[in-house]
Coordinates of C-alpha atoms in Angstrom, one line a residue:
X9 CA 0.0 0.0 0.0
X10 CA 2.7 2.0 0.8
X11 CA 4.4 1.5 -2.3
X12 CA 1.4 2.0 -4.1
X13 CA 0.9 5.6 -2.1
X14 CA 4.4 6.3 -3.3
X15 CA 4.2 5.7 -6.6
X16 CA 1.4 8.1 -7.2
X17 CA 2.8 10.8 -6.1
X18 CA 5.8 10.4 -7.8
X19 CA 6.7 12.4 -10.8
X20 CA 6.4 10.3 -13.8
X21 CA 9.6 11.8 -15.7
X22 CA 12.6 10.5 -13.5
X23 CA 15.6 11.9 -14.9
X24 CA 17.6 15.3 -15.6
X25 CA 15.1 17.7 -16.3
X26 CA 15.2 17.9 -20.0
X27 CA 15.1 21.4 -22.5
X28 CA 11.1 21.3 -22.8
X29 CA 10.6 21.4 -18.9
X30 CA 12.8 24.7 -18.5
X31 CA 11.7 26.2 -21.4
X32 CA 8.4 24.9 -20.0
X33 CA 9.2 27.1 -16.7
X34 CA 10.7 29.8 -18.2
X35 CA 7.5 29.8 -20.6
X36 CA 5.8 30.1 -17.0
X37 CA 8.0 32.2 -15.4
X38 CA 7.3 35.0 -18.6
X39 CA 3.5 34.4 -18.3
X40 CA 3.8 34.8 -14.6
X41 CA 5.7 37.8 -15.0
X42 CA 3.2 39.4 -17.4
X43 CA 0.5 39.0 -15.2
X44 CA 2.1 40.5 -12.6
X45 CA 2.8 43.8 -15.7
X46 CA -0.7 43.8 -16.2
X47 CA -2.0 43.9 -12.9
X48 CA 0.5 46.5 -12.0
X49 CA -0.8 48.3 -14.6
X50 CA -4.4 47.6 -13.4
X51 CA -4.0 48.6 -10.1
X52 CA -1.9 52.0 -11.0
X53 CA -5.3 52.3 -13.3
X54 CA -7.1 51.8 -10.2
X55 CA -5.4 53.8 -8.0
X56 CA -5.2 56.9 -10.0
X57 CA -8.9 56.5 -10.5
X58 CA -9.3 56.0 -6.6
X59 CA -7.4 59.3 -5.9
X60 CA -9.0 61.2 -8.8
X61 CA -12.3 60.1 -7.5
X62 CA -11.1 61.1 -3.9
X63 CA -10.0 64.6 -5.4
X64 CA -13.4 65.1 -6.4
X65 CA -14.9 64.1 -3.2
X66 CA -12.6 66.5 -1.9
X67 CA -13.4 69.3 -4.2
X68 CA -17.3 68.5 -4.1
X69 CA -17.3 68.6 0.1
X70 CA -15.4 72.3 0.0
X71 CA -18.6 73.4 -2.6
X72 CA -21.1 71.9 0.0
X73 CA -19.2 73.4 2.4
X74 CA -19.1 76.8 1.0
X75 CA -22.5 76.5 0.4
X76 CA -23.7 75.5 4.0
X77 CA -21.3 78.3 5.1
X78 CA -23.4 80.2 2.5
X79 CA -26.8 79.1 3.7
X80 CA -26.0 79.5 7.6
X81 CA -25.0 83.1 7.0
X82 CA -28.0 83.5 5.1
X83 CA -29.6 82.1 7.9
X84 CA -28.4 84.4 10.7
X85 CA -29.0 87.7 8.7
X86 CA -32.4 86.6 8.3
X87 CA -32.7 85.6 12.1
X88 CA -31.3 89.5 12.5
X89 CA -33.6 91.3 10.3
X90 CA -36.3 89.4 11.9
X91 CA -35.2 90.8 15.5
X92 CA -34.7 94.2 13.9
X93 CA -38.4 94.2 12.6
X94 CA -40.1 93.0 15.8
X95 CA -37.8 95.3 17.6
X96 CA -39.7 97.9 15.3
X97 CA -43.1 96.9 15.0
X98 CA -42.3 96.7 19.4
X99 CA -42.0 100.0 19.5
X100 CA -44.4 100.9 16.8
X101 CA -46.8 99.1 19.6
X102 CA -45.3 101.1 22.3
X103 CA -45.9 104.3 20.4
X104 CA -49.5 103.7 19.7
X105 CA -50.1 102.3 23.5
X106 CA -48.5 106.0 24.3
X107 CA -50.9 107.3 21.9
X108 CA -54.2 105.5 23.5
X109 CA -53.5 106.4 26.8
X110 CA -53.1 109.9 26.0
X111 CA -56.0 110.5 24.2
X112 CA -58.1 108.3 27.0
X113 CA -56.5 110.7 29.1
X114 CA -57.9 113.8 27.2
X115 CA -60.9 111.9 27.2
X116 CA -61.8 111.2 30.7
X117 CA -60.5 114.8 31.2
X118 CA -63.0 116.0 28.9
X119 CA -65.8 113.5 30.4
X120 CA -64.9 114.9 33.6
X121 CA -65.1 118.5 32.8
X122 CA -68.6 117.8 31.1
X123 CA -70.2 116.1 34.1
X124 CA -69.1 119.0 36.4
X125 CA -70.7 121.2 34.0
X126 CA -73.7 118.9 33.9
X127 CA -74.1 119.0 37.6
X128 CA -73.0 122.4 38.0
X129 CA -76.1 122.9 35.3
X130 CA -78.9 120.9 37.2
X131 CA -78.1 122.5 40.4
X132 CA -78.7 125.7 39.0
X133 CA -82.1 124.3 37.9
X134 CA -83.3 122.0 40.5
X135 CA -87.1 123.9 42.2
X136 CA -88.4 121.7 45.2
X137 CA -90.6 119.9 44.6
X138 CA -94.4 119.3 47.2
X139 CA -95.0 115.8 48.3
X140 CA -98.5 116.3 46.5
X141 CA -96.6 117.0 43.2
X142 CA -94.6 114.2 43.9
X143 CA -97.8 111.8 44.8
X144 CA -99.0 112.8 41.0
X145 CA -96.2 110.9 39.6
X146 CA -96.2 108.3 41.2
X147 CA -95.9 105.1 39.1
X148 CA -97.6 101.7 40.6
X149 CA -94.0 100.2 41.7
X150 CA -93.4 104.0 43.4
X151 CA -96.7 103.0 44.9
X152 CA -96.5 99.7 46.1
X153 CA -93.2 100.6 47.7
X154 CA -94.3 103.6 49.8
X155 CA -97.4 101.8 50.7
X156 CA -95.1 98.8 52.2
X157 CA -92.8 101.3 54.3
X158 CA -95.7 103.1 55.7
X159 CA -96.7 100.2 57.3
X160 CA -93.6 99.2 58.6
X161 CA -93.8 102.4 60.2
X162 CA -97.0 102.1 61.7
X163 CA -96.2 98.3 62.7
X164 CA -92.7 99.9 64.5
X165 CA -94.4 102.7 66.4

């Protein structure tokens, strides 16, 4: 078995390796070495590509980077105009709270110079008056009224 084992995995040619078997491995070695050109090549193909491709990554983040630099300032003079304009219409509502109260001032002022007026009027004009007049217009609540407190007087006495 052993023998058997052996014999298989033995080279069939058992001599001096002949002109065909090293032109055979030169053959080889060439082909091998040719492969190895070509994929040197390849790969320098690849890696210019991969650093080209990682220029343009490069140049296309400073662009999106200008731009969000771009869009943020846009951003904050926005936000500012914004604060300037509520800062104005503030005191636009300040001014016309000023106003109001002034003229509610004048107002009552004016309200308060007409009642006195008013009152200074009817004092000037007020007669007395009898209790008969009075009696003659009297309405049925006016009635009803002085009817119920003259006889809580007559029910106190």
């Amino acid at each position: 078995l052993q023998r058997q084992v052996q014999h298989l995995t033995t080279p069939i040619h058992h001599g001096p390796p002949t002109l065909g078997h090293q032109l055979s491995a030169e053959f080889k070695e060439a082909e091998h070495g040719r492969a190895v050109d070509r994929w040197e090549a390849q790969l320098l193909v690849v890696g210019e590509c991969a650093v080209a491709a990682a220029e343009a990554v490069s140049v296309h983040l400073e662009a999106c980077s200008r731009s969000v630099d771009a869009l943020e300032g846009e951003r904050d003079a926005l936000r500012e105009r914004e604060r300037e304009q509520d800062k104005r219409q503030g005191m636009e509502v300040l001014e016309l709270e000023a106003r109001h109260r002034m003229e509610l001032e004048e107002l009552e002022i004016s309200m308060v110079g007409q009642i006195t007026a008013l009152k200074a009027e009817l004092a000037l004009q007020q007669e007395p008056v009898s209790y008969t007049h009075l009696r003659a217009h009297e309405t049925p609540e006016h009635l009803v009224c002085r009817l119920l407190l003259e006889k809580k007087k007559r029910a106190e006495k």
